[in-house]
PDB file of C-alpha atoms in Angstrom:
ATOM      1  CA  UNK L   1    -142.800  -9.600  53.281  1.00  0.00           C
ATOM      2  CA  UNK L   2    -142.116 -10.193  56.982  1.00  0.00           C
ATOM      3  CA  UNK L   3    -144.376  -8.385  59.458  1.00  0.00           C
ATOM      4  CA  UNK L   4    -143.406  -7.904  63.080  1.00  0.00           C
ATOM      5  CA  UNK L   5    -145.712  -9.044  65.906  1.00  0.00           C
ATOM      6  CA  UNK L   6    -146.278  -5.407  66.897  1.00  0.00           C
ATOM      7  CA  UNK L   7    -147.277  -4.481  63.338  1.00  0.00           C
ATOM      8  CA  UNK L   8    -149.666  -7.454  63.157  1.00  0.00           C
ATOM      9  CA  UNK L   9    -151.225  -6.300  66.428  1.00  0.00           C
ATOM     10  CA  UNK L  10    -151.635  -2.759  65.138  1.00  0.00           C
ATOM     11  CA  UNK L  11    -153.190  -3.942  61.894  1.00  0.00           C
ATOM     12  CA  UNK L  12    -155.467  -6.361  63.757  1.00  0.00           C
ATOM     13  CA  UNK L  13    -156.544  -3.527  66.034  1.00  0.00           C
ATOM     14  CA  UNK L  14    -157.374  -1.333  63.050  1.00  0.00           C
ATOM     15  CA  UNK L  15    -154.471   1.040  63.706  1.00  0.00           C
ATOM     16  CA  UNK L  16    -152.365   1.730  60.652  1.00  0.00           C
ATOM     17  CA  UNK L  17    -148.634   1.532  61.121  1.00  0.00           C
ATOM     18  CA  UNK L  18    -146.833   4.810  60.342  1.00  0.00           C
ATOM     19  CA  UNK L  19    -144.996   4.866  57.027  1.00  0.00           C
ATOM     20  CA  UNK L  20    -141.243   4.939  56.934  1.00  0.00           C
ATOM     21  CA  UNK L  21    -139.966   8.376  57.881  1.00  0.00           C
ATOM     22  CA  UNK L  22    -143.030   9.444  59.895  1.00  0.00           C
ATOM     23  CA  UNK L  23    -142.641  10.790  63.383  1.00  0.00           C
ATOM     24  CA  UNK L  24    -141.562   8.402  66.123  1.00  0.00           C
ATOM     25  CA  UNK L  25    -144.193   9.978  68.398  1.00  0.00           C
ATOM     26  CA  UNK L  26    -146.989   8.676  66.189  1.00  0.00           C
ATOM     27  CA  UNK L  27    -145.523   5.180  66.362  1.00  0.00           C
ATOM     28  CA  UNK L  28    -145.340   5.338  70.180  1.00  0.00           C
ATOM     29  CA  UNK L  29    -148.952   6.580  70.378  1.00  0.00           C
ATOM     30  CA  UNK L  30    -150.184   3.795  68.106  1.00  0.00           C
ATOM     31  CA  UNK L  31    -148.286   1.138  70.035  1.00  0.00           C
ATOM     32  CA  UNK L  32    -149.596   2.413  73.377  1.00  0.00           C
ATOM     33  CA  UNK L  33    -153.183   2.262  72.031  1.00  0.00           C
ATOM     34  CA  UNK L  34    -152.849  -1.492  71.760  1.00  0.00           C
ATOM     35  CA  UNK L  35    -152.048  -2.801  75.216  1.00  0.00           C
ATOM     36  CA  UNK L  36    -150.607  -6.135  74.146  1.00  0.00           C
ATOM     37  CA  UNK L  37    -150.761  -8.747  71.406  1.00  0.00           C
ATOM     38  CA  UNK L  38    -151.173 -12.413  72.161  1.00  0.00           C
ATOM     39  CA  UNK L  39    -152.252 -15.616  70.540  1.00  0.00           C
ATOM     40  CA  UNK L  40    -155.795 -16.677  71.433  1.00  0.00           C
ATOM     41  CA  UNK L  41    -157.419 -19.491  69.525  1.00  0.00           C
ATOM     42  CA  UNK L  42    -157.000 -18.842  65.818  1.00  0.00           C
ATOM     43  CA  UNK L  43    -154.812 -15.766  65.696  1.00  0.00           C
ATOM     44  CA  UNK L  44    -153.296 -12.704  67.286  1.00  0.00           C
ATOM     45  CA  UNK L  45    -155.744 -10.508  69.148  1.00  0.00           C
ATOM     46  CA  UNK L  46    -155.254  -7.096  70.708  1.00  0.00           C
ATOM     47  CA  UNK L  47    -156.352  -6.659  74.305  1.00  0.00           C
ATOM     48  CA  UNK L  48    -157.864  -3.709  76.117  1.00  0.00           C
ATOM     49  CA  UNK L  49    -158.044  -3.793  79.887  1.00  0.00           C
ATOM     50  CA  UNK L  50    -156.979  -7.441  79.766  1.00  0.00           C
ATOM     51  CA  UNK L  51    -159.887  -8.393  77.461  1.00  0.00           C
ATOM     52  CA  UNK L  52    -159.098  -9.870  74.050  1.00  0.00           C
ATOM     53  CA  UNK L  53    -160.627  -8.061  71.086  1.00  0.00           C
ATOM     54  CA  UNK L  54    -161.633 -10.264  68.148  1.00  0.00           C
ATOM     55  CA  UNK L  55    -159.595  -9.901  64.985  1.00  0.00           C
ATOM     56  CA  UNK L  56    -162.921  -9.515  63.156  1.00  0.00           C
ATOM     57  CA  UNK L  57    -164.173  -6.692  65.428  1.00  0.00           C
ATOM     58  CA  UNK L  58    -165.091  -3.575  63.462  1.00  0.00           C
ATOM     59  CA  UNK L  59    -163.483  -0.166  63.944  1.00  0.00           C
ATOM     60  CA  UNK L  60    -166.458   1.128  65.956  1.00  0.00           C
ATOM     61  CA  UNK L  61    -166.053  -1.743  68.434  1.00  0.00           C
ATOM     62  CA  UNK L  62    -162.319  -1.028  68.726  1.00  0.00           C
ATOM     63  CA  UNK L  63    -162.986   2.696  69.311  1.00  0.00           C
ATOM     64  CA  UNK L  64    -165.500   1.941  72.085  1.00  0.00           C
ATOM     65  CA  UNK L  65    -163.062  -0.509  73.680  1.00  0.00           C
ATOM     66  CA  UNK L  66    -160.207   2.022  73.610  1.00  0.00           C
ATOM     67  CA  UNK L  67    -162.423   4.826  74.973  1.00  0.00           C
ATOM     68  CA  UNK L  68    -164.082   2.691  77.690  1.00  0.00           C
ATOM     69  CA  UNK L  69    -161.665  -0.023  78.869  1.00  0.00           C
ATOM     70  CA  UNK L  70    -163.360  -0.192  82.295  1.00  0.00           C
ATOM     71  CA  UNK L  71    -166.754  -0.948  80.692  1.00  0.00           C
ATOM     72  CA  UNK L  72    -165.204  -3.610  78.445  1.00  0.00           C
ATOM     73  CA  UNK L  73    -163.500  -5.244  81.432  1.00  0.00           C
ATOM     74  CA  UNK L  74    -166.596  -5.083  83.653  1.00  0.00           C
ATOM     75  CA  UNK L  75    -168.932  -6.546  81.024  1.00  0.00           C
ATOM     76  CA  UNK L  76    -166.408  -9.242  80.072  1.00  0.00           C
ATOM     77  CA  UNK L  77    -166.167 -10.237  83.741  1.00  0.00           C
ATOM     78  CA  UNK L  78    -169.956 -10.683  83.794  1.00  0.00           C
ATOM     79  CA  UNK L  79    -169.680 -13.124  80.887  1.00  0.00           C
ATOM     80  CA  UNK L  80    -166.847 -15.101  82.494  1.00  0.00           C
ATOM     81  CA  UNK L  81    -163.435 -16.328  81.449  1.00  0.00           C
ATOM     82  CA  UNK L  82    -162.422 -17.226  77.932  1.00  0.00           C
ATOM     83  CA  UNK L  83    -164.613 -14.698  76.111  1.00  0.00           C
ATOM     84  CA  UNK L  84    -163.326 -12.042  73.729  1.00  0.00           C
ATOM     85  CA  UNK L  85    -165.090  -8.868  72.610  1.00  0.00           C
ATOM     86  CA  UNK L  86    -166.769  -9.383  69.243  1.00  0.00           C
ATOM     87  CA  UNK L  87    -169.009  -6.324  68.973  1.00  0.00           C
ATOM     88  CA  UNK L  88    -169.899  -3.100  70.826  1.00  0.00           C
ATOM     89  CA  UNK L  89    -172.298  -0.348  69.840  1.00  0.00           C
ATOM     90  CA  UNK L  90    -173.500   2.791  71.598  1.00  0.00           C
ATOM     91  CA  UNK L  91    -177.271   3.177  71.291  1.00  0.00           C
ATOM     92  CA  UNK L  92    -179.326   4.814  69.897  1.00  0.00           C
ATOM     93  CA  UNK L  93    -176.306   6.795  68.608  1.00  0.00           C
ATOM     94  CA  UNK L  94    -172.811   7.592  69.879  1.00  0.00           C
ATOM     95  CA  UNK L  95    -173.898  11.211  70.418  1.00  0.00           C
ATOM     96  CA  UNK L  96    -177.052  10.292  72.359  1.00  0.00           C
ATOM     97  CA  UNK L  97    -175.696   7.239  74.177  1.00  0.00           C
ATOM     98  CA  UNK L  98    -178.422   5.820  76.413  1.00  0.00           C
ATOM     99  CA  UNK L  99    -177.059   2.284  76.347  1.00  0.00           C
ATOM    100  CA  UNK L 100    -174.199   0.189  75.016  1.00  0.00           C
ATOM    101  CA  UNK L 101    -174.516  -3.356  73.731  1.00  0.00           C
ATOM    102  CA  UNK L 102    -171.548  -5.703  74.125  1.00  0.00           C
ATOM    103  CA  UNK L 103    -171.287  -9.181  72.610  1.00  0.00           C
ATOM    104  CA  UNK L 104    -168.545 -11.624  73.545  1.00  0.00           C
ATOM    105  CA  UNK L 105    -167.650 -15.000  72.072  1.00  0.00           C
ATOM    106  CA  UNK L 106    -165.473 -17.938  72.998  1.00  0.00           C
ATOM    107  CA  UNK L 107    -163.026 -19.014  70.340  1.00  0.00           C
ATOM    108  CA  UNK L 108    -163.270 -22.717  71.145  1.00  0.00           C
ATOM    109  CA  UNK L 109    -166.027 -25.243  70.479  1.00  0.00           C
ATOM    110  CA  UNK L 110    -168.927 -24.943  71.154  1.00  0.00           C
ATOM    111  CA  UNK L 111    -168.340 -21.206  70.437  1.00  0.00           C
ATOM    112  CA  UNK L 112    -170.499 -19.741  73.174  1.00  0.00           C
ATOM    113  CA  UNK L 113    -171.874 -16.212  72.846  1.00  0.00           C
ATOM    114  CA  UNK L 114    -172.612 -13.796  75.687  1.00  0.00           C
ATOM    115  CA  UNK L 115    -174.357 -10.406  75.470  1.00  0.00           C
ATOM    116  CA  UNK L 116    -174.754  -7.512  77.913  1.00  0.00           C
ATOM    117  CA  UNK L 117    -176.833  -4.360  77.465  1.00  0.00           C
ATOM    118  CA  UNK L 118    -175.333  -1.544  79.556  1.00  0.00           C
ATOM    119  CA  UNK L 119    -177.695   1.186  80.837  1.00  0.00           C
ATOM    120  CA  UNK L 120    -175.863   4.505  80.429  1.00  0.00           C
ATOM    121  CA  UNK L 121    -178.737   6.779  81.547  1.00  0.00           C
ATOM    122  CA  UNK L 122    -177.957   6.816  85.279  1.00  0.00           C
ATOM    123  CA  UNK L 123    -181.622   5.994  86.030  1.00  0.00           C
ATOM    124  CA  UNK L 124    -183.694   2.829  86.093  1.00  0.00           C
ATOM    125  CA  UNK L 125    -185.207   1.887  82.725  1.00  0.00           C
ATOM    126  CA  UNK L 126    -187.191  -1.059  81.442  1.00  0.00           C
ATOM    127  CA  UNK L 127    -184.791  -3.087  79.319  1.00  0.00           C
ATOM    128  CA  UNK L 128    -184.927  -6.302  77.344  1.00  0.00           C
ATOM    129  CA  UNK L 129    -181.958  -8.191  75.955  1.00  0.00           C
ATOM    130  CA  UNK L 130    -182.619 -11.228  73.778  1.00  0.00           C
ATOM    131  CA  UNK L 131    -180.047 -13.522  72.171  1.00  0.00           C
ATOM    132  CA  UNK L 132    -181.428 -16.078  69.695  1.00  0.00           C
ATOM    133  CA  UNK L 133    -179.549 -18.884  67.956  1.00  0.00           C
ATOM    134  CA  UNK L 134    -179.176 -19.148  64.207  1.00  0.00           C
ATOM    135  CA  UNK L 135    -181.405 -22.213  64.059  1.00  0.00           C
ATOM    136  CA  UNK L 136    -185.108 -22.945  64.148  1.00  0.00           C
ATOM    137  CA  UNK L 137    -184.766 -25.516  66.931  1.00  0.00           C
ATOM    138  CA  UNK L 138    -182.896 -23.337  69.435  1.00  0.00           C
ATOM    139  CA  UNK L 139    -184.318 -21.390  72.356  1.00  0.00           C
ATOM    140  CA  UNK L 140    -183.594 -17.700  72.878  1.00  0.00           C
ATOM    141  CA  UNK L 141    -181.900 -16.459  76.057  1.00  0.00           C
ATOM    142  CA  UNK L 142    -183.750 -13.414  77.479  1.00  0.00           C
ATOM    143  CA  UNK L 143    -183.307 -10.968  80.343  1.00  0.00           C
ATOM    144  CA  UNK L 144    -185.895  -8.238  80.821  1.00  0.00           C
ATOM    145  CA  UNK L 145    -187.059  -5.978  83.601  1.00  0.00           C
ATOM    146  CA  UNK L 146    -186.257  -2.672  85.266  1.00  0.00           C
ATOM    147  CA  UNK L 147    -182.502  -2.151  85.435  1.00  0.00           C
ATOM    148  CA  UNK L 148    -180.358   0.726  86.627  1.00  0.00           C
ATOM    149  CA  UNK L 149    -177.046  -0.789  85.439  1.00  0.00           C
ATOM    150  CA  UNK L 150    -177.432  -3.477  82.774  1.00  0.00           C
ATOM    151  CA  UNK L 151    -179.557  -6.274  81.327  1.00  0.00           C
ATOM    152  CA  UNK L 152    -177.901  -9.658  81.001  1.00  0.00           C
ATOM    153  CA  UNK L 153    -175.671 -11.406  80.719  1.00  0.00           C
ATOM    154  CA  UNK L 154    -177.519 -13.730  78.363  1.00  0.00           C
ATOM    155  CA  UNK L 155    -175.632 -16.692  76.915  1.00  0.00           C
ATOM    156  CA  UNK L 156    -176.002 -19.225  74.147  1.00  0.00           C
ATOM    157  CA  UNK L 157    -173.964 -22.334  73.597  1.00  0.00           C
ATOM    158  CA  UNK L 158    -173.078 -22.718  69.933  1.00  0.00           C
ATOM    159  CA  UNK L 159    -174.097 -19.090  69.483  1.00  0.00           C
ATOM    160  CA  UNK L 160    -172.351 -18.195  66.194  1.00  0.00           C
ATOM    161  CA  UNK L 161    -174.389 -15.862  63.982  1.00  0.00           C
ATOM    162  CA  UNK L 162    -176.872 -15.221  66.807  1.00  0.00           C
ATOM    163  CA  UNK L 163    -179.601 -12.594  66.562  1.00  0.00           C
ATOM    164  CA  UNK L 164    -179.469  -9.861  69.237  1.00  0.00           C
ATOM    165  CA  UNK L 165    -182.376  -7.641  70.301  1.00  0.00           C
ATOM    166  CA  UNK L 166    -181.819  -4.696  72.683  1.00  0.00           C
ATOM    167  CA  UNK L 167    -184.847  -2.694  73.830  1.00  0.00           C
ATOM    168  CA  UNK L 168    -185.117   0.183  76.305  1.00  0.00           C
ATOM    169  CA  UNK L 169    -188.147   2.214  77.424  1.00  0.00           C
ATOM    170  CA  UNK L 170    -188.836   4.483  80.392  1.00  0.00           C
ATOM    171  CA  UNK L 171    -191.305   1.888  81.761  1.00  0.00           C
ATOM    172  CA  UNK L 172    -192.651  -1.441  80.531  1.00  0.00           C
ATOM    173  CA  UNK L 173    -195.987   0.211  79.679  1.00  0.00           C
ATOM    174  CA  UNK L 174    -194.412   3.046  77.657  1.00  0.00           C
ATOM    175  CA  UNK L 175    -195.358   2.985  73.988  1.00  0.00           C
ATOM    176  CA  UNK L 176    -192.157   4.743  72.897  1.00  0.00           C
ATOM    177  CA  UNK L 177    -188.823   2.964  72.733  1.00  0.00           C
ATOM    178  CA  UNK L 178    -185.684   4.869  73.666  1.00  0.00           C
ATOM    179  CA  UNK L 179    -183.688   2.049  72.044  1.00  0.00           C
ATOM    180  CA  UNK L 180    -184.963  -0.588  69.623  1.00  0.00           C
ATOM    181  CA  UNK L 181    -181.999  -2.360  67.996  1.00  0.00           C
ATOM    182  CA  UNK L 182    -181.792  -5.761  66.327  1.00  0.00           C
ATOM    183  CA  UNK L 183    -178.784  -7.217  64.538  1.00  0.00           C
ATOM    184  CA  UNK L 184    -177.033 -10.464  63.742  1.00  0.00           C
ATOM    185  CA  UNK L 185    -173.621 -11.122  65.246  1.00  0.00           C
ATOM    186  CA  UNK L 186    -170.948 -11.377  62.564  1.00  0.00           C
ATOM    187  CA  UNK L 187    -170.138 -14.959  61.640  1.00  0.00           C
ATOM    188  CA  UNK L 188    -166.430 -15.743  61.511  1.00  0.00           C
TER     189      UNK L 188
END
C-alpha cells in the first residue's frame, strides 16, 4: 500500500490520518499541526519551530512540542545544530509544571546527547541536571546551581541510552525536592 509523504509525516508525528469520507477540516487541522516533513538521518521526521522531532518520540513529547514551539526552539538552540528532540516531560506533573526536561540527540555518529532542564517557576531555584553515559567507564556531565531560567545544557558524546537526573529545590540546603526525576533516554 502506497503512503504519501504527508501521511507518513502525520503518522510519524503521532497524528492519525482521517479516514476516507471524514471532514476536510480535520485533515487541514492535522496537516497544519505538523509544520513540515523532511528526511534527517534515518527517516522522515516532523519539525516544530524548525526543530526536528525524533520518529521515536512519544506522544507526550509531541504534545509538549506542539504546545510550546518557542521552548523547543530555544532549548534546541542551546544544544546547537544537528540535534533533534528525543524527549520532553513537564515536571513534577503537567498540571503542576515547575520545570520541563528536554533531551536532544544527533542522528549521526557519535550520536551525541544534550539535555536542558527548563525552570518554569519564574523564580530562582536550586537545580541539578546530570547526564550519565550507559557505560561504567564514562563520566557524567553535570550542571548545578541556582538558576532562574534553566540548568544545562549538558552534553555527552556517544550518549545513547544515557541516564538523566533532574532535581529542583527551593535552595541547595532544602531537604524537600520540588522535582526529583530520573530516567533513561530511549535507545533507538
